[in-house]
Amino acid sequence: MIHFEDVTRTFGNRTAVERLNLSVGKGELVALLGHNGAGKTTSIKMLVGLLQPSFGQVKVGPYVVSESMREASRLIGYVPDQPFLYDKLSAREFLEFVGELYGLTASEVRTAVQREVERFQLGEFMDRLTESYSHGMRQRTVFAAALIHEPEVLVVDEPMVGLDPQCIRLVKDFLRAYADNGKTVLMSTHTLGIAEEIADRVAVMNSSRLVFEGTVAQLRERVPGVLGTLESLYLALTDVSVFDGNSNGDFRSHSESPVLEP
Ligand SMILES: Nc1ncnc2c1ncn2[C@@H]1O[C@H](COP(=O)(O)OP(=O)(O)OP(=O)(O)O)[C@@H](O)[C@H]1O
């Protein structure tokens, strides 16, 4: 459903993403991991059409994002790392506004808003201006807005930052359930435990390149001698010394990663 095909993005003489190949299929939740500056947000912005690749292409379903932005965006829900809300609107007004932007009819908007209010437990603060919301309330509202058109693909940049444990549980359960319902989820995160808990596969970026893609079990096989949590594996994988003796530093699990059709 999501296909990065040899995607490179440069900013001047800086390469933010280099020759990224990554696919995420229907019913899959993939966690994108990497240090600060590894290239995760740039990749996500190319996926949702906010940036154009310098080379290569990103496809969502049958659409090349940079060529068919309108069609692709109907398939995508996006929760950015720095969510934006209109302070002078309530959550209800904001969700209605977003629903109209997606071309839903008035009755479809009503049904969708009700569905999201229940899913993200927005009831109590639904009609207050969003300027008075806590971070968790804002994040739940942003999730609801991203889902108003029931997208096939959900793209989430750092979903758990600053949330309390109850809210983290709500978001984790929701993301897993969304994938289990046949949708496609790509989530960038620094919270390795959450990736290990809910992702089908992890994709690790280091210095603009994808250095591993596969399950955590496959990662354990690829980084011999490192046992235990995803955190210890991740730290070993993104440590430069690990690349010694590996000609291209590429730990991708080519053989076992399924190639899923849109
Ligand atoms: N608009 C821009 N102009 C110039 N350089 C940029 C721009 N956006 C990103 N970069 C650079 O591209 C590289 C990748 O940045 P990106 O934000 O994709 O990393 P990230 O993995 O999302 O990091 P973080 O975890 O800190 O959010 C960094 O070196 C960053 O400075």
PDB file of C-alpha atoms and ligand atoms in Angstrom:
ATOM      1  CA  MET A   1       0.000   0.000   0.000  1.00  0.00           C
ATOM      2  CA  ILE A   2       2.946   2.326   0.790  1.00  0.00           C
ATOM      3  CA  HIS A   3       5.984   2.066  -1.472  1.00  0.00           C
ATOM      4  CA  PHE A   4       9.131   4.167  -1.234  1.00  0.00           C
ATOM      5  CA  GLU A   5      10.957   3.393  -4.469  1.00  0.00           C
ATOM      6  CA  ASP A   6      14.618   4.406  -4.407  1.00  0.00           C
ATOM      7  CA  VAL A   7      13.738   7.712  -2.799  1.00  0.00           C
ATOM      8  CA  THR A   8      16.372  10.375  -2.199  1.00  0.00           C
ATOM      9  CA  ARG A   9      15.839  13.860  -0.795  1.00  0.00           C
ATOM     10  CA  THR A  10      18.538  16.476  -0.602  1.00  0.00           C
ATOM     11  CA  PHE A  11      18.535  19.961   0.915  1.00  0.00           C
ATOM     12  CA  GLY A  12      21.326  21.869  -0.799  1.00  0.00           C
ATOM     13  CA  ASN A  13      24.375  19.666  -0.399  1.00  0.00           C
ATOM     14  CA  ARG A  14      22.889  17.769   2.573  1.00  0.00           C
ATOM     15  CA  THR A  15      21.280  14.382   1.877  1.00  0.00           C
ATOM     16  CA  ALA A  16      18.408  13.855   4.312  1.00  0.00           C
ATOM     17  CA  VAL A  17      17.182  10.565   2.791  1.00  0.00           C
ATOM     18  CA  GLU A  18      19.273   8.360   0.532  1.00  0.00           C
ATOM     19  CA  ARG A  19      17.869   5.678  -1.790  1.00  0.00           C
ATOM     20  CA  LEU A  20      15.072   4.589   0.519  1.00  0.00           C
ATOM     21  CA  ASN A  21      13.224   1.419  -0.475  1.00  0.00           C
ATOM     22  CA  LEU A  22      10.465   0.438   1.920  1.00  0.00           C
ATOM     23  CA  SER A  23       7.002  -1.059   1.528  1.00  0.00           C
ATOM     24  CA  VAL A  24       4.166  -1.374   4.038  1.00  0.00           C
ATOM     25  CA  GLY A  25       1.215  -3.567   3.163  1.00  0.00           C
ATOM     26  CA  LYS A  26      -2.439  -3.701   4.139  1.00  0.00           C
ATOM     27  CA  GLY A  27      -2.935  -4.874   7.704  1.00  0.00           C
ATOM     28  CA  GLU A  28       0.638  -3.987   8.663  1.00  0.00           C
ATOM     29  CA  LEU A  29       2.000  -1.597  11.267  1.00  0.00           C
ATOM     30  CA  VAL A  30       5.615  -0.619  10.656  1.00  0.00           C
ATOM     31  CA  ALA A  31       7.643   1.488  13.094  1.00  0.00           C
ATOM     32  CA  LEU A  32      10.256   3.813  11.625  1.00  0.00           C
ATOM     33  CA  LEU A  33      13.142   4.215  14.058  1.00  0.00           C
ATOM     34  CA  GLY A  34      16.309   6.301  14.003  1.00  0.00           C
ATOM     35  CA  HIS A  35      18.362   8.911  15.808  1.00  0.00           C
ATOM     36  CA  ASN A  36      17.556  12.624  15.612  1.00  0.00           C
ATOM     37  CA  GLY A  37      18.268  13.766  12.068  1.00  0.00           C
ATOM     38  CA  ALA A  38      18.246  10.217  10.609  1.00  0.00           C
ATOM     39  CA  GLY A  39      15.673  11.159   7.973  1.00  0.00           C
ATOM     40  CA  LYS A  40      12.375   9.874   9.394  1.00  0.00           C
ATOM     41  CA  THR A  41      10.334  13.083   9.207  1.00  0.00           C
ATOM     42  CA  THR A  42      11.672  13.900   5.744  1.00  0.00           C
ATOM     43  CA  SER A  43      10.568  10.435   4.569  1.00  0.00           C
ATOM     44  CA  ILE A  44       7.147  10.894   6.117  1.00  0.00           C
ATOM     45  CA  LYS A  45       6.739  14.340   4.565  1.00  0.00           C
ATOM     46  CA  MET A  46       7.454  12.866   1.128  1.00  0.00           C
ATOM     47  CA  LEU A  47       4.885  10.144   1.788  1.00  0.00           C
ATOM     48  CA  VAL A  48       2.134  12.640   2.636  1.00  0.00           C
ATOM     49  CA  GLY A  49       3.059  15.040  -0.173  1.00  0.00           C
ATOM     50  CA  LEU A  50       4.543  17.879   1.880  1.00  0.00           C
ATOM     51  CA  LEU A  51       7.953  17.411   0.250  1.00  0.00           C
ATOM     52  CA  GLN A  52       8.912  16.161  -3.201  1.00  0.00           C
ATOM     53  CA  PRO A  53      11.602  13.521  -3.595  1.00  0.00           C
ATOM     54  CA  SER A  54      14.759  14.729  -5.348  1.00  0.00           C
ATOM     55  CA  PHE A  55      14.966  11.268  -6.971  1.00  0.00           C
ATOM     56  CA  GLY A  56      12.742   8.204  -6.930  1.00  0.00           C
ATOM     57  CA  GLN A  57       9.046   8.099  -6.105  1.00  0.00           C
ATOM     58  CA  VAL A  58       6.616   7.371  -3.295  1.00  0.00           C
ATOM     59  CA  LYS A  59       3.435   5.459  -4.113  1.00  0.00           C
ATOM     60  CA  VAL A  60       0.293   5.103  -2.027  1.00  0.00           C
ATOM     61  CA  GLY A  61      -1.944   2.414  -3.469  1.00  0.00           C
ATOM     62  CA  PRO A  62      -1.816   2.968  -7.226  1.00  0.00           C
ATOM     63  CA  TYR A  63      -0.881   6.653  -6.991  1.00  0.00           C
ATOM     64  CA  VAL A  64       2.507   8.336  -7.242  1.00  0.00           C
ATOM     65  CA  VAL A  65       2.132  10.939  -4.507  1.00  0.00           C
ATOM     66  CA  SER A  66       3.976  13.770  -6.265  1.00  0.00           C
ATOM     67  CA  GLU A  67       1.872  13.277  -9.445  1.00  0.00           C
ATOM     68  CA  SER A  68      -1.582  12.488  -8.010  1.00  0.00           C
ATOM     69  CA  MET A  69      -1.640  14.420  -4.766  1.00  0.00           C
ATOM     70  CA  ARG A  70      -5.420  14.771  -4.560  1.00  0.00           C
ATOM     71  CA  GLU A  71      -6.124  11.060  -5.099  1.00  0.00           C
ATOM     72  CA  ALA A  72      -3.296   9.976  -2.798  1.00  0.00           C
ATOM     73  CA  SER A  73      -4.346  12.327   0.005  1.00  0.00           C
ATOM     74  CA  ARG A  74      -7.841  10.780   0.080  1.00  0.00           C
ATOM     75  CA  LEU A  75      -6.137   7.519   1.064  1.00  0.00           C
ATOM     76  CA  ILE A  76      -3.913   9.074   3.731  1.00  0.00           C
ATOM     77  CA  GLY A  77      -4.479  10.266   7.284  1.00  0.00           C
ATOM     78  CA  TYR A  78      -1.504  12.152   8.745  1.00  0.00           C
ATOM     79  CA  VAL A  79      -0.683  13.016  12.334  1.00  0.00           C
ATOM     80  CA  PRO A  80       2.380  15.320  12.260  1.00  0.00           C
ATOM     81  CA  ASP A  81       5.000  15.561  14.992  1.00  0.00           C
ATOM     82  CA  GLN A  82       3.917  19.129  15.705  1.00  0.00           C
ATOM     83  CA  PRO A  83       0.134  19.000  15.483  1.00  0.00           C
ATOM     84  CA  PHE A  84      -1.775  22.060  14.393  1.00  0.00           C
ATOM     85  CA  LEU A  85      -5.222  23.060  15.630  1.00  0.00           C
ATOM     86  CA  TYR A  86      -7.170  26.284  15.181  1.00  0.00           C
ATOM     87  CA  ASP A  87      -7.252  27.670  18.715  1.00  0.00           C
ATOM     88  CA  LYS A  88     -10.528  29.511  18.207  1.00  0.00           C
ATOM     89  CA  LEU A  89     -12.429  26.390  17.137  1.00  0.00           C
ATOM     90  CA  SER A  90     -13.768  23.633  19.371  1.00  0.00           C
ATOM     91  CA  ALA A  91     -12.845  20.016  18.600  1.00  0.00           C
ATOM     92  CA  ARG A  92     -16.301  19.521  17.086  1.00  0.00           C
ATOM     93  CA  GLU A  93     -15.934  22.564  14.802  1.00  0.00           C
ATOM     94  CA  PHE A  94     -12.423  21.513  13.812  1.00  0.00           C
ATOM     95  CA  LEU A  95     -13.508  17.966  12.946  1.00  0.00           C
ATOM     96  CA  GLU A  96     -16.481  19.272  10.949  1.00  0.00           C
ATOM     97  CA  PHE A  97     -14.169  21.626   9.081  1.00  0.00           C
ATOM     98  CA  VAL A  98     -11.734  18.816   8.223  1.00  0.00           C
ATOM     99  CA  GLY A  99     -14.607  16.536   7.162  1.00  0.00           C
ATOM    100  CA  GLU A 100     -15.859  19.222   4.763  1.00  0.00           C
ATOM    101  CA  LEU A 101     -12.340  19.647   3.360  1.00  0.00           C
ATOM    102  CA  TYR A 102     -12.396  15.948   2.481  1.00  0.00           C
ATOM    103  CA  GLY A 103     -15.706  16.446   0.672  1.00  0.00           C
ATOM    104  CA  LEU A 104     -17.915  14.522   3.106  1.00  0.00           C
ATOM    105  CA  THR A 105     -21.624  15.406   3.075  1.00  0.00           C
ATOM    106  CA  ALA A 106     -23.199  16.998   6.171  1.00  0.00           C
ATOM    107  CA  SER A 107     -24.654  13.679   7.333  1.00  0.00           C
ATOM    108  CA  GLU A 108     -21.365  11.831   6.661  1.00  0.00           C
ATOM    109  CA  VAL A 109     -19.567  14.489   8.715  1.00  0.00           C
ATOM    110  CA  ARG A 110     -22.010  14.017  11.621  1.00  0.00           C
ATOM    111  CA  THR A 111     -21.545  10.237  11.573  1.00  0.00           C
ATOM    112  CA  ALA A 112     -17.753  10.508  11.282  1.00  0.00           C
ATOM    113  CA  VAL A 113     -17.486  13.059  14.109  1.00  0.00           C
ATOM    114  CA  GLN A 114     -19.576  10.859  16.389  1.00  0.00           C
ATOM    115  CA  ARG A 115     -17.435   7.824  15.531  1.00  0.00           C
ATOM    116  CA  GLU A 116     -14.197   9.671  16.348  1.00  0.00           C
ATOM    117  CA  VAL A 117     -15.615  11.246  19.533  1.00  0.00           C
ATOM    118  CA  GLU A 118     -16.286   7.737  20.823  1.00  0.00           C
ATOM    119  CA  ARG A 119     -13.011   6.278  19.577  1.00  0.00           C
ATOM    120  CA  PHE A 120     -10.866   8.976  21.227  1.00  0.00           C
ATOM    121  CA  GLN A 121     -13.147   9.743  24.167  1.00  0.00           C
ATOM    122  CA  LEU A 122     -13.485  13.404  23.230  1.00  0.00           C
ATOM    123  CA  GLY A 123     -16.943  13.801  24.733  1.00  0.00           C
ATOM    124  CA  GLU A 124     -16.221  15.959  27.765  1.00  0.00           C
ATOM    125  CA  PHE A 125     -14.245  18.667  26.004  1.00  0.00           C
ATOM    126  CA  MET A 126     -15.737  18.443  22.521  1.00  0.00           C
ATOM    127  CA  ASP A 127     -17.370  21.876  22.600  1.00  0.00           C
ATOM    128  CA  ARG A 128     -14.609  23.832  24.340  1.00  0.00           C
ATOM    129  CA  LEU A 129     -12.148  25.911  22.339  1.00  0.00           C
ATOM    130  CA  THR A 130      -9.016  23.890  21.579  1.00  0.00           C
ATOM    131  CA  GLU A 131      -6.834  26.708  22.998  1.00  0.00           C
ATOM    132  CA  SER A 132      -7.792  25.442  26.462  1.00  0.00           C
ATOM    133  CA  TYR A 133      -6.760  21.816  25.790  1.00  0.00           C
ATOM    134  CA  SER A 134      -3.936  19.888  27.416  1.00  0.00           C
ATOM    135  CA  HIS A 135      -1.359  18.227  25.142  1.00  0.00           C
ATOM    136  CA  GLY A 136      -3.146  14.866  25.411  1.00  0.00           C
ATOM    137  CA  MET A 137      -6.504  16.385  24.477  1.00  0.00           C
ATOM    138  CA  ARG A 138      -4.931  18.156  21.508  1.00  0.00           C
ATOM    139  CA  GLN A 139      -3.257  14.955  20.346  1.00  0.00           C
ATOM    140  CA  ARG A 140      -6.512  12.984  20.570  1.00  0.00           C
ATOM    141  CA  THR A 141      -8.276  15.691  18.564  1.00  0.00           C
ATOM    142  CA  VAL A 142      -5.541  15.605  15.910  1.00  0.00           C
ATOM    143  CA  PHE A 143      -5.862  11.811  15.649  1.00  0.00           C
ATOM    144  CA  ALA A 144      -9.618  12.153  15.268  1.00  0.00           C
ATOM    145  CA  ALA A 145      -9.145  14.722  12.481  1.00  0.00           C
ATOM    146  CA  ALA A 146      -6.670  12.481  10.629  1.00  0.00           C
ATOM    147  CA  LEU A 147      -9.241   9.668  10.674  1.00  0.00           C
ATOM    148  CA  ILE A 148     -12.345  11.614   9.745  1.00  0.00           C
ATOM    149  CA  HIS A 149     -12.324  10.242   6.166  1.00  0.00           C
ATOM    150  CA  GLU A 150     -11.423   6.694   7.316  1.00  0.00           C
ATOM    151  CA  PRO A 151      -8.131   6.592   5.411  1.00  0.00           C
ATOM    152  CA  GLU A 152      -6.632   3.345   4.178  1.00  0.00           C
ATOM    153  CA  VAL A 153      -3.197   4.569   5.244  1.00  0.00           C
ATOM    154  CA  LEU A 154      -2.385   6.217   8.566  1.00  0.00           C
ATOM    155  CA  VAL A 155       0.948   7.998   8.926  1.00  0.00           C
ATOM    156  CA  VAL A 156       1.945   9.085  12.414  1.00  0.00           C
ATOM    157  CA  ASP A 157       5.067  11.037  13.339  1.00  0.00           C
ATOM    158  CA  GLU A 158       6.027  10.548  17.010  1.00  0.00           C
ATOM    159  CA  PRO A 159       2.555   9.762  18.355  1.00  0.00           C
ATOM    160  CA  MET A 160       3.350   9.250  22.041  1.00  0.00           C
ATOM    161  CA  VAL A 161       5.485  12.272  22.970  1.00  0.00           C
ATOM    162  CA  GLY A 162       4.182  14.023  26.079  1.00  0.00           C
ATOM    163  CA  LEU A 163       1.176  11.745  26.569  1.00  0.00           C
ATOM    164  CA  ASP A 164       0.196  10.291  29.938  1.00  0.00           C
ATOM    165  CA  PRO A 165       0.130   6.489  30.385  1.00  0.00           C
ATOM    166  CA  GLN A 166      -3.631   6.254  29.917  1.00  0.00           C
ATOM    167  CA  CYS A 167      -3.484   8.204  26.663  1.00  0.00           C
ATOM    168  CA  ILE A 168      -0.498   6.140  25.453  1.00  0.00           C
ATOM    169  CA  ARG A 169      -2.525   2.978  26.067  1.00  0.00           C
ATOM    170  CA  LEU A 170      -5.455   4.433  24.101  1.00  0.00           C
ATOM    171  CA  VAL A 171      -3.243   5.390  21.145  1.00  0.00           C
ATOM    172  CA  LYS A 172      -1.303   2.100  21.153  1.00  0.00           C
ATOM    173  CA  ASP A 173      -4.471   0.003  21.232  1.00  0.00           C
ATOM    174  CA  PHE A 174      -6.005   2.126  18.520  1.00  0.00           C
ATOM    175  CA  LEU A 175      -2.977   1.883  16.172  1.00  0.00           C
ATOM    176  CA  ARG A 176      -2.778  -1.901  16.533  1.00  0.00           C
ATOM    177  CA  ALA A 177      -6.532  -2.296  16.022  1.00  0.00           C
ATOM    178  CA  TYR A 178      -6.452  -0.039  12.961  1.00  0.00           C
ATOM    179  CA  ALA A 179      -3.831  -2.256  11.310  1.00  0.00           C
ATOM    180  CA  ASP A 180      -5.668  -5.409  12.400  1.00  0.00           C
ATOM    181  CA  ASN A 181      -8.717  -4.068  10.562  1.00  0.00           C
ATOM    182  CA  GLY A 182      -6.781  -4.222   7.297  1.00  0.00           C
ATOM    183  CA  LYS A 183      -5.473  -0.641   7.206  1.00  0.00           C
ATOM    184  CA  THR A 184      -1.839   0.356   6.759  1.00  0.00           C
ATOM    185  CA  VAL A 185       0.047   2.176   9.519  1.00  0.00           C
ATOM    186  CA  LEU A 186       3.495   3.779   9.379  1.00  0.00           C
ATOM    187  CA  MET A 187       4.613   5.269  12.676  1.00  0.00           C
ATOM    188  CA  SER A 188       7.862   7.080  13.407  1.00  0.00           C
ATOM    189  CA  THR A 189       8.943   6.839  17.017  1.00  0.00           C
ATOM    190  CA  HIS A 190      11.813   7.100  19.469  1.00  0.00           C
ATOM    191  CA  THR A 191       9.886   4.974  21.957  1.00  0.00           C
ATOM    192  CA  LEU A 192      11.421   1.605  21.236  1.00  0.00           C
ATOM    193  CA  GLY A 193       9.344  -0.353  23.730  1.00  0.00           C
ATOM    194  CA  ILE A 194       6.169   0.772  21.994  1.00  0.00           C
ATOM    195  CA  ALA A 195       7.558  -0.229  18.604  1.00  0.00           C
ATOM    196  CA  GLU A 196       8.438  -3.636  19.992  1.00  0.00           C
ATOM    197  CA  GLU A 197       5.011  -4.012  21.533  1.00  0.00           C
ATOM    198  CA  ILE A 198       2.773  -3.092  18.618  1.00  0.00           C
ATOM    199  CA  ALA A 199       4.736  -3.095  15.324  1.00  0.00           C
ATOM    200  CA  ASP A 200       4.781  -6.014  12.886  1.00  0.00           C
ATOM    201  CA  ARG A 201       8.130  -4.817  11.552  1.00  0.00           C
ATOM    202  CA  VAL A 202      10.656  -2.118  12.321  1.00  0.00           C
ATOM    203  CA  ALA A 203      12.593  -0.033   9.803  1.00  0.00           C
ATOM    204  CA  VAL A 204      15.751   1.568  11.198  1.00  0.00           C
ATOM    205  CA  MET A 205      17.267   4.660   9.574  1.00  0.00           C
ATOM    206  CA  ASN A 206      20.765   5.852  10.328  1.00  0.00           C
ATOM    207  CA  SER A 207      22.389   8.931   8.749  1.00  0.00           C
ATOM    208  CA  SER A 208      19.766   9.148   5.950  1.00  0.00           C
ATOM    209  CA  ARG A 209      19.883   5.440   5.020  1.00  0.00           C
ATOM    210  CA  LEU A 210      17.673   2.480   5.853  1.00  0.00           C
ATOM    211  CA  VAL A 211      19.998   0.095   7.672  1.00  0.00           C
ATOM    212  CA  PHE A 212      17.507  -2.558   8.756  1.00  0.00           C
ATOM    213  CA  GLU A 213      14.006  -3.599   7.855  1.00  0.00           C
ATOM    214  CA  GLY A 214      12.312  -6.662   9.325  1.00  0.00           C
ATOM    215  CA  THR A 215      10.884  -8.109  12.515  1.00  0.00           C
ATOM    216  CA  VAL A 216      12.535  -7.676  15.894  1.00  0.00           C
ATOM    217  CA  ALA A 217      13.309 -11.424  15.806  1.00  0.00           C
ATOM    218  CA  GLN A 218      15.117 -10.931  12.479  1.00  0.00           C
ATOM    219  CA  LEU A 219      16.963  -7.955  13.975  1.00  0.00           C
ATOM    220  CA  ARG A 220      18.202 -10.225  16.786  1.00  0.00           C
ATOM    221  CA  GLU A 221      19.627 -12.612  14.187  1.00  0.00           C
ATOM    222  CA  ARG A 222      21.309  -9.761  12.302  1.00  0.00           C
ATOM    223  CA  VAL A 223      23.028  -8.261  15.318  1.00  0.00           C
ATOM    224  CA  PRO A 224      24.681 -11.327  16.830  1.00  0.00           C
ATOM    225  CA  GLY A 225      25.832 -11.217  20.408  1.00  0.00           C
ATOM    226  CA  VAL A 226      23.303  -8.571  21.412  1.00  0.00           C
ATOM    227  CA  LEU A 227      20.475 -10.045  23.446  1.00  0.00           C
ATOM    228  CA  GLY A 228      17.482  -8.521  25.086  1.00  0.00           C
ATOM    229  CA  THR A 229      15.364  -5.555  24.258  1.00  0.00           C
ATOM    230  CA  LEU A 230      14.844  -3.703  21.023  1.00  0.00           C
ATOM    231  CA  GLU A 231      16.704  -0.815  22.661  1.00  0.00           C
ATOM    232  CA  SER A 232      19.961  -2.769  22.966  1.00  0.00           C
ATOM    233  CA  LEU A 233      19.608  -4.091  19.409  1.00  0.00           C
ATOM    234  CA  TYR A 234      18.849  -0.628  18.102  1.00  0.00           C
ATOM    235  CA  LEU A 235      21.824   0.919  19.858  1.00  0.00           C
ATOM    236  CA  ALA A 236      24.109  -1.788  18.466  1.00  0.00           C
ATOM    237  CA  LEU A 237      22.693  -1.318  14.981  1.00  0.00           C
ATOM    238  CA  THR A 238      23.105   2.445  14.954  1.00  0.00           C
ATOM    239  CA  ASP A 239      26.600   2.304  16.468  1.00  0.00           C
ATOM    240  CA  VAL A 240      29.124   3.000  13.682  1.00  0.00           C
ATOM    241  CA  SER A 241      31.401   0.218  14.895  1.00  0.00           C
ATOM    242  CA  VAL A 242      28.732  -2.329  13.975  1.00  0.00           C
ATOM    243  CA  PHE A 243      29.283  -1.481  10.315  1.00  0.00           C
ATOM    244  CA  ASP A 244      32.923  -2.526  10.431  1.00  0.00           C
ATOM    245  CA  GLY A 245      33.336  -5.543   8.220  1.00  0.00           C
ATOM    246  CA  ASN A 246      30.059  -4.943   6.413  1.00  0.00           C
ATOM    247  CA  SER A 247      30.759  -3.451   3.022  1.00  0.00           C
ATOM    248  CA  ASN A 248      27.637  -1.324   2.715  1.00  0.00           C
ATOM    249  CA  GLY A 249      26.313  -1.208   6.284  1.00  0.00           C
ATOM    250  CA  ASP A 250      23.003  -2.591   5.068  1.00  0.00           C
ATOM    251  CA  PHE A 251      21.265  -4.865   7.538  1.00  0.00           C
ATOM    252  CA  ARG A 252      17.973  -5.106   5.691  1.00  0.00           C
ATOM    253  CA  SER A 253      16.230  -8.419   5.964  1.00  0.00           C
ATOM    254  CA  HIS A 254      15.709  -8.830   2.223  1.00  0.00           C
ATOM    255  CA  SER A 255      14.904 -12.510   2.151  1.00  0.00           C
ATOM    256  CA  GLU A 256      12.122 -12.623   4.662  1.00  0.00           C
ATOM    257  CA  SER A 257      10.402  -9.264   4.266  1.00  0.00           C
ATOM    258  CA  PRO A 258       7.176  -9.778   2.386  1.00  0.00           C
ATOM    259  CA  VAL A 259       6.616  -7.732  -0.747  1.00  0.00           C
ATOM    260  CA  LEU A 260       3.007  -6.752  -0.395  1.00  0.00           C
ATOM    261  CA  GLU A 261       0.936  -5.489  -3.246  1.00  0.00           C
ATOM    262  CA  PRO A 262      -1.270  -2.409  -2.827  1.00  0.00           C
TER     263      PRO A 262
HETATM  264  N1  LIG B   1      13.906  21.950   5.374  1.00  0.00           N
HETATM  265  C1  LIG B   1      15.150  21.504   5.604  1.00  0.00           C
HETATM  266  N2  LIG B   1      16.215  22.199   5.170  1.00  0.00           N
HETATM  267  C2  LIG B   1      17.479  21.746   5.367  1.00  0.00           C
HETATM  268  N3  LIG B   1      17.772  20.596   5.999  1.00  0.00           N
HETATM  269  C3  LIG B   1      16.731  19.856   6.459  1.00  0.00           C
HETATM  270  C4  LIG B   1      15.377  20.263   6.273  1.00  0.00           C
HETATM  271  N4  LIG B   1      14.578  19.311   6.822  1.00  0.00           N
HETATM  272  C5  LIG B   1      15.394  18.374   7.318  1.00  0.00           C
HETATM  273  N5  LIG B   1      16.679  18.696   7.101  1.00  0.00           N
HETATM  274  C6  LIG B   1      17.856  17.907   7.489  1.00  0.00           C
HETATM  275  O1  LIG B   1      17.653  16.573   7.029  1.00  0.00           O
HETATM  276  C7  LIG B   1      18.142  15.645   7.982  1.00  0.00           C
HETATM  277  C8  LIG B   1      17.015  14.686   8.363  1.00  0.00           C
HETATM  278  O2  LIG B   1      16.055  15.392   9.146  1.00  0.00           O
HETATM  279  P1  LIG B   1      14.681  14.740   9.631  1.00  0.00           P
HETATM  280  O3  LIG B   1      13.873  15.798  10.284  1.00  0.00           O
HETATM  281  O4  LIG B   1      14.086  13.983   8.519  1.00  0.00           O
HETATM  282  O5  LIG B   1      15.212  13.692  10.730  1.00  0.00           O
HETATM  283  P2  LIG B   1      14.402  12.849  11.811  1.00  0.00           P
HETATM  284  O6  LIG B   1      14.921  11.457  11.715  1.00  0.00           O
HETATM  285  O7  LIG B   1      12.952  13.037  11.649  1.00  0.00           O
HETATM  286  O8  LIG B   1      14.887  13.511  13.165  1.00  0.00           O
HETATM  287  P3  LIG B   1      14.091  13.751  14.562  1.00  0.00           P
HETATM  288  O9  LIG B   1      14.033  12.419  15.214  1.00  0.00           O
HETATM  289  O10 LIG B   1      14.969  14.706  15.277  1.00  0.00           O
HETATM  290  O11 LIG B   1      12.750  14.319  14.240  1.00  0.00           O
HETATM  291  C9  LIG B   1      18.686  16.457   9.147  1.00  0.00           C
HETATM  292  O12 LIG B   1      20.072  16.594   8.964  1.00  0.00           O
HETATM  293  C10 LIG B   1      17.994  17.790   9.005  1.00  0.00           C
HETATM  294  O13 LIG B   1      18.800  18.829   9.521  1.00  0.00           O
END
